[in-house]
GROMACS .gro file of N, CA, C and O in nm:
model
  424
    1MET      N    1  -2.765  -0.262   1.922
    1MET     CA    2  -2.621  -0.241   1.919
    1MET      C    3  -2.591  -0.113   1.841
    1MET      O    4  -2.643  -0.094   1.731
    2PRO      N    5  -2.509  -0.024   1.897
    2PRO     CA    6  -2.479   0.101   1.828
    2PRO      C    7  -2.393   0.078   1.704
    2PRO      O    8  -2.316  -0.017   1.695
    3ALA      N    9  -2.408   0.168   1.608
    3ALA     CA   10  -2.331   0.161   1.484
    3ALA      C   11  -2.191   0.214   1.507
    3ALA      O   12  -2.170   0.306   1.587
    4LYS      N   13  -2.095   0.156   1.440
    4LYS     CA   14  -1.957   0.205   1.443
    4LYS      C   15  -1.927   0.264   1.306
    4LYS      O   16  -1.945   0.198   1.205
    5SER      N   17  -1.885   0.389   1.302
    5SER     CA   18  -1.861   0.457   1.176
    5SER      C   19  -1.716   0.443   1.132
    5SER      O   20  -1.625   0.447   1.214
    6TYR      N   21  -1.699   0.429   1.002
    6TYR     CA   22  -1.567   0.420   0.940
    6TYR      C   23  -1.566   0.511   0.818
    6TYR      O   24  -1.670   0.545   0.764
    7HIS      N   25  -1.449   0.544   0.776
    7HIS     CA   26  -1.430   0.611   0.646
    7HIS      C   27  -1.297   0.558   0.594
    7HIS      O   28  -1.195   0.628   0.597
    8LYS      N   29  -1.297   0.431   0.554
    8LYS     CA   30  -1.170   0.372   0.512
    8LYS      C   31  -1.193   0.275   0.397
    8LYS      O   32  -1.297   0.211   0.386
    9LEU      N   33  -1.093   0.267   0.314
    9LEU     CA   34  -1.091   0.173   0.204
    9LEU      C   35  -1.066   0.034   0.260
    9LEU      O   36  -0.976   0.016   0.344
   10VAL      N   37  -1.147  -0.064   0.219
   10VAL     CA   38  -1.131  -0.200   0.268
   10VAL      C   39  -1.118  -0.297   0.151
   10VAL      O   40  -1.156  -0.266   0.038
   11ARG      N   41  -1.068  -0.414   0.180
   11ARG     CA   42  -1.056  -0.519   0.079
   11ARG      C   43  -1.194  -0.559   0.028
   11ARG      O   44  -1.295  -0.546   0.099
   12ASP      N   45  -1.199  -0.612  -0.094
   12ASP     CA   46  -1.323  -0.641  -0.165
   12ASP      C   47  -1.418  -0.735  -0.091
   12ASP      O   48  -1.540  -0.722  -0.103
   13ARG      N   49  -1.367  -0.829  -0.015
   13ARG     CA   50  -1.454  -0.927   0.050
   13ARG      C   51  -1.496  -0.888   0.192
   13ARG      O   52  -1.572  -0.960   0.256
   14ILE      N   53  -1.450  -0.773   0.240
   14ILE     CA   54  -1.485  -0.732   0.377
   14ILE      C   55  -1.636  -0.718   0.398
   14ILE      O   56  -1.688  -0.767   0.500
   15PRO      N   57  -1.712  -0.657   0.305
   15PRO     CA   58  -1.857  -0.650   0.329
   15PRO      C   59  -1.923  -0.787   0.346
   15PRO      O   60  -2.006  -0.806   0.435
   16GLU      N   61  -1.885  -0.883   0.264
   16GLU     CA   62  -1.947  -1.016   0.278
   16GLU      C   63  -1.902  -1.084   0.406
   16GLU      O   64  -1.979  -1.159   0.467
   17ILE      N   65  -1.781  -1.060   0.451
   17ILE     CA   66  -1.733  -1.116   0.578
   17ILE      C   67  -1.812  -1.056   0.694
   17ILE      O   68  -1.853  -1.127   0.787
   18ILE      N   69  -1.837  -0.925   0.688
   18ILE     CA   70  -1.916  -0.858   0.792
   18ILE      C   71  -2.058  -0.915   0.795
   18ILE      O   72  -2.112  -0.947   0.902
   19GLU      N   73  -2.118  -0.930   0.677
   19GLU     CA   74  -2.256  -0.982   0.671
   19GLU      C   75  -2.264  -1.128   0.712
   19GLU      O   76  -2.362  -1.170   0.773
   20ALA      N   77  -2.161  -1.207   0.685
   20ALA     CA   78  -2.158  -1.346   0.728
   20ALA      C   79  -2.152  -1.356   0.881
   20ALA      O   80  -2.190  -1.458   0.939
   21ASP      N   81  -2.106  -1.247   0.943
   21ASP     CA   82  -2.098  -1.241   1.089
   21ASP      C   83  -2.230  -1.191   1.149
   21ASP      O   84  -2.238  -1.161   1.268
   22GLY      N   85  -2.335  -1.179   1.064
   22GLY     CA   86  -2.466  -1.139   1.112
   22GLY      C   87  -2.485  -0.989   1.127
   22GLY      O   88  -2.582  -0.945   1.188
   23LYS      N   89  -2.394  -0.911   1.072
   23LYS     CA   90  -2.402  -0.765   1.082
   23LYS      C   91  -2.440  -0.707   0.947
   23LYS      O   92  -2.433  -0.774   0.844
   24THR      N   93  -2.481  -0.583   0.948
   24THR     CA   94  -2.514  -0.511   0.825
   24THR      C   95  -2.412  -0.399   0.809
   24THR      O   96  -2.376  -0.333   0.907
   25CYS      N   97  -2.366  -0.379   0.685
   25CYS     CA   98  -2.273  -0.269   0.661
   25CYS      C   99  -2.323  -0.183   0.546
   25CYS      O  100  -2.394  -0.230   0.458
   26ILE      N  101  -2.289  -0.059   0.552
   26ILE     CA  102  -2.323   0.036   0.446
   26ILE      C  103  -2.194   0.075   0.377
   26ILE      O  104  -2.099   0.120   0.442
   27CYS      N  105  -2.191   0.058   0.245
   27CYS     CA  106  -2.073   0.085   0.165
   27CYS      C  107  -2.111   0.167   0.043
   27CYS      O  108  -2.229   0.180   0.011
   28LYS      N  109  -2.013   0.221  -0.023
   28LYS     CA  110  -2.037   0.287  -0.151
   28LYS      C  111  -1.918   0.261  -0.241
   28LYS      O  112  -1.809   0.232  -0.194
   29THR      N  113  -1.941   0.272  -0.370
   29THR     CA  114  -1.833   0.259  -0.468
   29THR      C  115  -1.775   0.397  -0.492
   29THR      O  116  -1.848   0.493  -0.517
   30LEU      N  117  -1.644   0.406  -0.483
   30LEU     CA  118  -1.575   0.535  -0.494
   30LEU      C  119  -1.555   0.578  -0.638
   30LEU      O  120  -1.542   0.495  -0.728
   31SER      N  121  -1.544   0.708  -0.657
   31SER     CA  122  -1.500   0.761  -0.786
   31SER      C  123  -1.351   0.729  -0.801
   31SER      O  124  -1.284   0.698  -0.702
   32ASP      N  125  -1.301   0.737  -0.922
   32ASP     CA  126  -1.158   0.711  -0.944
   32ASP      C  127  -1.071   0.805  -0.861
   32ASP      O  128  -0.972   0.763  -0.801
   33GLU      N  129  -1.109   0.933  -0.855
   33GLU     CA  130  -1.032   1.032  -0.780
   33GLU      C  131  -1.031   1.000  -0.630
   33GLU      O  132  -0.926   1.002  -0.566
   34ASP      N  133  -1.148   0.970  -0.575
   34ASP     CA  134  -1.156   0.935  -0.433
   34ASP      C  135  -1.082   0.805  -0.403
   34ASP      O  136  -1.019   0.790  -0.298
   35TYR      N  137  -1.092   0.709  -0.496
   35TYR     CA  138  -1.023   0.581  -0.480
   35TYR      C  139  -0.872   0.602  -0.469
   35TYR      O  140  -0.807   0.550  -0.378
   36LEU      N  141  -0.815   0.682  -0.560
   36LEU     CA  142  -0.671   0.709  -0.556
   36LEU      C  143  -0.632   0.779  -0.426
   36LEU      O  144  -0.530   0.746  -0.365
   37HIS      N  145  -0.714   0.874  -0.382
   37HIS     CA  146  -0.686   0.945  -0.257
   37HIS      C  147  -0.684   0.847  -0.139
   37HIS      O  148  -0.593   0.850  -0.055
   38LEU      N  149  -0.786   0.761  -0.132
   38LEU     CA  150  -0.793   0.667  -0.021
   38LEU      C  151  -0.688   0.557  -0.031
   38LEU      O  152  -0.643   0.505   0.072
   39LEU      N  153  -0.646   0.522  -0.152
   39LEU     CA  154  -0.535   0.428  -0.166
   39LEU      C  155  -0.407   0.488  -0.108
   39LEU      O  156  -0.330   0.419  -0.040
   40ASP      N  157  -0.385   0.616  -0.134
   40ASP     CA  158  -0.267   0.682  -0.077
   40ASP      C  159  -0.273   0.682   0.076
   40ASP      O  160  -0.173   0.657   0.144
   41GLU      N  161  -0.393   0.708   0.131
   41GLU     CA  162  -0.409   0.700   0.277
   41GLU      C  163  -0.383   0.558   0.327
   41GLU      O  164  -0.322   0.538   0.433
   42LYS      N  165  -0.432   0.459   0.252
   42LYS     CA  166  -0.415   0.319   0.291
   42LYS      C  167  -0.268   0.280   0.290
   42LYS      O  168  -0.223   0.203   0.376
   43LEU      N  169  -0.192   0.332   0.193
   43LEU     CA  170  -0.047   0.306   0.192
   43LEU      C  171   0.017   0.353   0.322
   43LEU      O  172   0.097   0.280   0.382
   44ASN      N  173  -0.018   0.473   0.365
   44ASN     CA  174   0.037   0.525   0.490
   44ASN      C  175  -0.005   0.440   0.609
   44ASN      O  176   0.076   0.411   0.698
   45GLU      N  177  -0.132   0.400   0.611
   45GLU     CA  178  -0.184   0.316   0.720
   45GLU      C  179  -0.109   0.183   0.726
   45GLU      O  180  -0.064   0.140   0.834
   46GLU      N  181  -0.096   0.117   0.612
   46GLU     CA  182  -0.030  -0.013   0.611
   46GLU      C  183   0.119  -0.002   0.643
   46GLU      O  184   0.175  -0.089   0.710
   47LEU      N  185   0.184   0.105   0.597
   47LEU     CA  186   0.325   0.126   0.630
   47LEU      C  187   0.341   0.145   0.781
   47LEU      O  188   0.430   0.085   0.842
   48ALA      N  189   0.254   0.225   0.841
   48ALA     CA  190   0.260   0.246   0.986
   48ALA      C  191   0.239   0.114   1.061
   48ALA      O  192   0.309   0.086   1.160
   49GLU      N  193   0.146   0.033   1.015
   49GLU     CA  194   0.121  -0.096   1.080
   49GLU      C  195   0.241  -0.188   1.067
   49GLU      O  196   0.277  -0.258   1.162
   50TYR      N  197   0.305  -0.188   0.949
   50TYR     CA  198   0.426  -0.269   0.933
   50TYR      C  199   0.538  -0.219   1.024
   50TYR      O  200   0.606  -0.297   1.090
   51GLN      N  201   0.556  -0.087   1.027
   51GLN     CA  202   0.664  -0.032   1.110
   51GLN      C  203   0.646  -0.065   1.257
   51GLN      O  204   0.743  -0.085   1.329
   52GLU      N  205   0.521  -0.074   1.300
   52GLU     CA  206   0.495  -0.108   1.440
   52GLU      C  207   0.517  -0.257   1.466
   52GLU      O  208   0.577  -0.295   1.566
   53SER      N  209   0.470  -0.343   1.375
   53SER     CA  210   0.472  -0.487   1.401
   53SER      C  211   0.593  -0.560   1.343
   53SER      O  212   0.630  -0.665   1.393
   54LYS      N  213   0.646  -0.507   1.235
   54LYS     CA  214   0.754  -0.573   1.160
   54LYS      C  215   0.714  -0.713   1.112
   54LYS      O  216   0.796  -0.801   1.094
   55SER      N  217   0.583  -0.734   1.090
   55SER     CA  218   0.535  -0.867   1.053
   55SER      C  219   0.528  -0.884   0.901
   55SER      O  220   0.504  -0.788   0.827
   56LEU      N  221   0.546  -1.005   0.858
   56LEU     CA  222   0.535  -1.039   0.716
   56LEU      C  223   0.393  -1.013   0.667
   56LEU      O  224   0.373  -0.968   0.554
   57GLU      N  225   0.293  -1.038   0.752
   57GLU     CA  226   0.154  -1.016   0.715
   57GLU      C  227   0.129  -0.868   0.681
   57GLU      O  228   0.063  -0.836   0.583
   58GLU      N  229   0.181  -0.778   0.763
   58GLU     CA  230   0.163  -0.635   0.737
   58GLU      C  231   0.241  -0.592   0.612
   58GLU      O  232   0.195  -0.506   0.537
   59LEU      N  233   0.355  -0.652   0.589
   59LEU     CA  234   0.431  -0.622   0.467
   59LEU      C  235   0.354  -0.669   0.344
   59LEU      O  236   0.350  -0.601   0.242
   60ALA      N  237   0.287  -0.784   0.355
   60ALA     CA  238   0.202  -0.834   0.246
   60ALA      C  239   0.085  -0.739   0.220
   60ALA      O  240   0.048  -0.714   0.105
   61ASP      N  241   0.026  -0.684   0.327
   61ASP     CA  242  -0.082  -0.586   0.311
   61ASP      C  243  -0.032  -0.462   0.237
   61ASP      O  244  -0.100  -0.409   0.150
   62LEU      N  245   0.087  -0.417   0.272
   62LEU     CA  246   0.146  -0.302   0.205
   62LEU      C  247   0.166  -0.330   0.057
   62LEU      O  248   0.133  -0.246  -0.029
   63LEU      N  249   0.214  -0.448   0.024
   63LEU     CA  250   0.234  -0.487  -0.116
   63LEU      C  251   0.100  -0.494  -0.190
   63LEU      O  252   0.091  -0.448  -0.305
   64GLU      N  253  -0.003  -0.543  -0.126
   64GLU     CA  254  -0.136  -0.551  -0.188
   64GLU      C  255  -0.186  -0.411  -0.225
   64GLU      O  256  -0.240  -0.390  -0.333
   65VAL      N  257  -0.167  -0.316  -0.134
   65VAL     CA  258  -0.209  -0.178  -0.163
   65VAL      C  259  -0.123  -0.119  -0.274
   65VAL      O  260  -0.173  -0.049  -0.362
   66MET      N  261   0.006  -0.148  -0.272
   66MET     CA  262   0.093  -0.098  -0.380
   66MET      C  263   0.047  -0.151  -0.514
   66MET      O  264   0.042  -0.076  -0.613
   67TRP      N  265   0.011  -0.278  -0.522
   67TRP     CA  266  -0.039  -0.335  -0.648
   67TRP      C  267  -0.167  -0.265  -0.692
   67TRP      O  268  -0.186  -0.238  -0.810
   68ALA      N  269  -0.255  -0.234  -0.596
   68ALA     CA  270  -0.379  -0.163  -0.629
   68ALA      C  271  -0.349  -0.024  -0.683
   68ALA      O  272  -0.414   0.022  -0.779
   69VAL      N  273  -0.252   0.046  -0.624
   69VAL     CA  274  -0.213   0.179  -0.672
   69VAL      C  275  -0.160   0.169  -0.815
   69VAL      O  276  -0.197   0.250  -0.901
   70VAL      N  277  -0.075   0.072  -0.840
   70VAL     CA  278  -0.018   0.054  -0.975
   70VAL      C  279  -0.132   0.040  -1.077
   70VAL      O  280  -0.134   0.110  -1.179
   71LYS      N  281  -0.226  -0.048  -1.049
   71LYS     CA  282  -0.338  -0.071  -1.142
   71LYS      C  283  -0.426   0.052  -1.155
   71LYS      O  284  -0.468   0.088  -1.264
   72ALA      N  285  -0.456   0.118  -1.044
   72ALA     CA  286  -0.546   0.234  -1.045
   72ALA      C  287  -0.486   0.350  -1.124
   72ALA      O  288  -0.559   0.431  -1.181
   73ARG      N  289  -0.355   0.358  -1.128
   73ARG     CA  290  -0.289   0.465  -1.202
   73ARG      C  291  -0.262   0.427  -1.348
   73ARG      O  292  -0.200   0.502  -1.422
   74GLY      N  293  -0.310   0.309  -1.389
   74GLY     CA  294  -0.299   0.268  -1.528
   74GLY      C  295  -0.168   0.203  -1.566
   74GLY      O  296  -0.137   0.186  -1.683
   75TRP      N  297  -0.089   0.168  -1.467
   75TRP     CA  298   0.037   0.099  -1.491
   75TRP      C  299   0.014  -0.052  -1.477
   75TRP      O  300  -0.094  -0.096  -1.440
   76THR      N  301   0.116  -0.128  -1.506
   76THR     CA  302   0.110  -0.273  -1.486
   76THR      C  303   0.217  -0.313  -1.385
   76THR      O  304   0.311  -0.237  -1.359
   77LEU      N  305   0.203  -0.433  -1.334
   77LEU     CA  306   0.307  -0.484  -1.244
   77LEU      C  307   0.439  -0.499  -1.318
   77LEU      O  308   0.546  -0.481  -1.260
   78GLU      N  309   0.430  -0.527  -1.449
   78GLU     CA  310   0.551  -0.536  -1.531
   78GLU      C  311   0.618  -0.400  -1.541
   78GLU      O  312   0.741  -0.390  -1.538
   79ASP      N  313   0.538  -0.292  -1.554
   79ASP     CA  314   0.594  -0.156  -1.554
   79ASP      C  315   0.669  -0.130  -1.424
   79ASP      O  316   0.781  -0.076  -1.425
   80LEU      N  317   0.607  -0.164  -1.313
   80LEU     CA  318   0.668  -0.143  -1.183
   80LEU      C  319   0.800  -0.220  -1.171
   80LEU      O  320   0.902  -0.164  -1.129
   81GLU      N  321   0.798  -0.346  -1.211
   81GLU     CA  322   0.920  -0.427  -1.202
   81GLU      C  323   1.028  -0.374  -1.295
   81GLU      O  324   1.146  -0.372  -1.259
   82ARG      N  325   0.990  -0.328  -1.415
   82ARG     CA  326   1.089  -0.273  -1.509
   82ARG      C  327   1.156  -0.150  -1.449
   82ARG      O  328   1.279  -0.139  -1.452
   83VAL      N  329   1.078  -0.059  -1.393
   83VAL     CA  330   1.135   0.062  -1.333
   83VAL      C  331   1.223   0.027  -1.214
   83VAL      O  332   1.332   0.081  -1.197
   84ARG      N  333   1.176  -0.067  -1.130
   84ARG     CA  334   1.257  -0.111  -1.017
   84ARG      C  335   1.391  -0.167  -1.063
   84ARG      O  336   1.497  -0.131  -1.011
   85ALA      N  337   1.388  -0.254  -1.166
   85ALA     CA  338   1.510  -0.317  -1.218
   85ALA      C  339   1.603  -0.214  -1.280
   85ALA      O  340   1.726  -0.222  -1.262
   86GLU      N  341   1.547  -0.117  -1.352
   86GLU     CA  342   1.630  -0.012  -1.413
   86GLU      C  343   1.701   0.070  -1.305
   86GLU      O  344   1.820   0.099  -1.316
   87LYS      N  345   1.627   0.106  -1.200
   87LYS     CA  346   1.688   0.182  -1.092
   87LYS      C  347   1.795   0.100  -1.021
   87LYS      O  348   1.901   0.152  -0.985
   88ALA      N  349   1.768  -0.027  -1.000
   88ALA     CA  350   1.866  -0.114  -0.935
   88ALA      C  351   1.992  -0.128  -1.020
   88ALA      O  352   2.103  -0.128  -0.967
   89ALA      N  353   1.975  -0.137  -1.151
   89ALA     CA  354   2.091  -0.149  -1.240
   89ALA      C  355   2.175  -0.020  -1.238
   89ALA      O  356   2.298  -0.026  -1.239
   90LYS      N  357   2.108   0.095  -1.235
   90LYS     CA  358   2.179   0.223  -1.237
   90LYS      C  359   2.236   0.262  -1.102
   90LYS      O  360   2.346   0.317  -1.093
   91ARG      N  361   2.160   0.238  -0.996
   91ARG     CA  362   2.197   0.291  -0.865
   91ARG      C  363   2.223   0.184  -0.760
   91ARG      O  364   2.267   0.214  -0.649
   92GLY      N  365   2.196   0.059  -0.796
   92GLY     CA  366   2.215  -0.050  -0.703
   92GLY      C  367   2.092  -0.075  -0.618
   92GLY      O  368   1.992  -0.002  -0.627
   93GLY      N  369   2.103  -0.180  -0.538
   93GLY     CA  370   1.995  -0.214  -0.446
   93GLY      C  371   2.035  -0.169  -0.306
   93GLY      O  372   2.098  -0.064  -0.289
   94PHE      N  373   2.004  -0.252  -0.208
   94PHE     CA  374   2.036  -0.220  -0.069
   94PHE      C  375   2.108  -0.336   0.000
   94PHE      O  376   2.117  -0.340   0.123
   95GLU      N  377   2.161  -0.428  -0.080
   95GLU     CA  378   2.223  -0.549  -0.024
   95GLU      C  379   2.350  -0.522   0.055
   95GLU      O  380   2.383  -0.594   0.148
   96LYS      N  381   2.425  -0.417   0.020
   96LYS     CA  382   2.554  -0.390   0.085
   96LYS      C  383   2.540  -0.316   0.218
   96LYS      O  384   2.640  -0.292   0.285
   97LYS      N  385   2.419  -0.280   0.255
   97LYS     CA  386   2.392  -0.219   0.386
   97LYS      C  387   2.473  -0.091   0.409
   97LYS      O  388   2.523  -0.066   0.518
   98ILE      N  389   2.484  -0.007   0.308
   98ILE     CA  390   2.568   0.113   0.314
   98ILE      C  391   2.493   0.227   0.383
   98ILE      O  392   2.383   0.262   0.345
   99LEU      N  393   2.559   0.287   0.482
   99LEU     CA  394   2.509   0.406   0.549
   99LEU      C  395   2.594   0.523   0.502
   99LEU      O  396   2.714   0.528   0.529
  100LEU      N  397   2.535   0.618   0.430
  100LEU     CA  398   2.606   0.738   0.386
  100LEU      C  399   2.610   0.835   0.503
  100LEU      O  400   2.506   0.874   0.557
  101LYS      N  401   2.728   0.872   0.546
  101LYS     CA  402   2.742   0.958   0.663
  101LYS      C  403   2.778   1.101   0.628
  101LYS      O  404   2.737   1.193   0.697
  102GLU      N  405   2.853   1.121   0.519
  102GLU     CA  406   2.900   1.256   0.490
  102GLU      C  407   2.949   1.261   0.346
  102GLU      O  408   2.999   1.162   0.294
  103VAL      N  409   2.935   1.377   0.284
  103VAL     CA  410   2.991   1.401   0.152
  103VAL      C  411   3.070   1.531   0.160
  103VAL      O  412   3.017   1.633   0.205
  104LEU      N  413   3.195   1.525   0.120
  104LEU     CA  414   3.282   1.644   0.125
  104LEU      C  415   3.295   1.704  -0.012
  104LEU      O  416   3.312   1.632  -0.111
  105GLU      N  417   3.288   1.835  -0.020
  105GLU     CA  418   3.311   1.904  -0.146
  105GLU      C  419   3.459   1.903  -0.176
  105GLU      O  420   3.542   1.928  -0.090
  106CYS      N  421   3.494   1.875  -0.302
  106CYS     CA  422   3.636   1.872  -0.341
  106CYS      C  423   3.676   2.002  -0.408
  106CYS      O  424   3.604   2.069  -0.468
   0.00000   0.00000   0.00000
């Protein structure tokens, strides 16, 4: 059977899942710099998948990658929630469904 090549960041248990399926996989552990780069790529990938499917599962994948980015950059989930809450308090959320159409100079 021919080999299929990848260059993508995968979840931690993917290698064992592949091997449990009777296949062999070749992996490597990334440097911190490469990890952050591939996490950013993964964010784009997961966002595109969510935009195509609009599924809760894809939104959960996007959130999982966001949590990994937070940790990899040395922040905590509490830091993320604090910043989100501060911005919501200052600028609001998106509950009112407001579409800004135009701003006129006075």
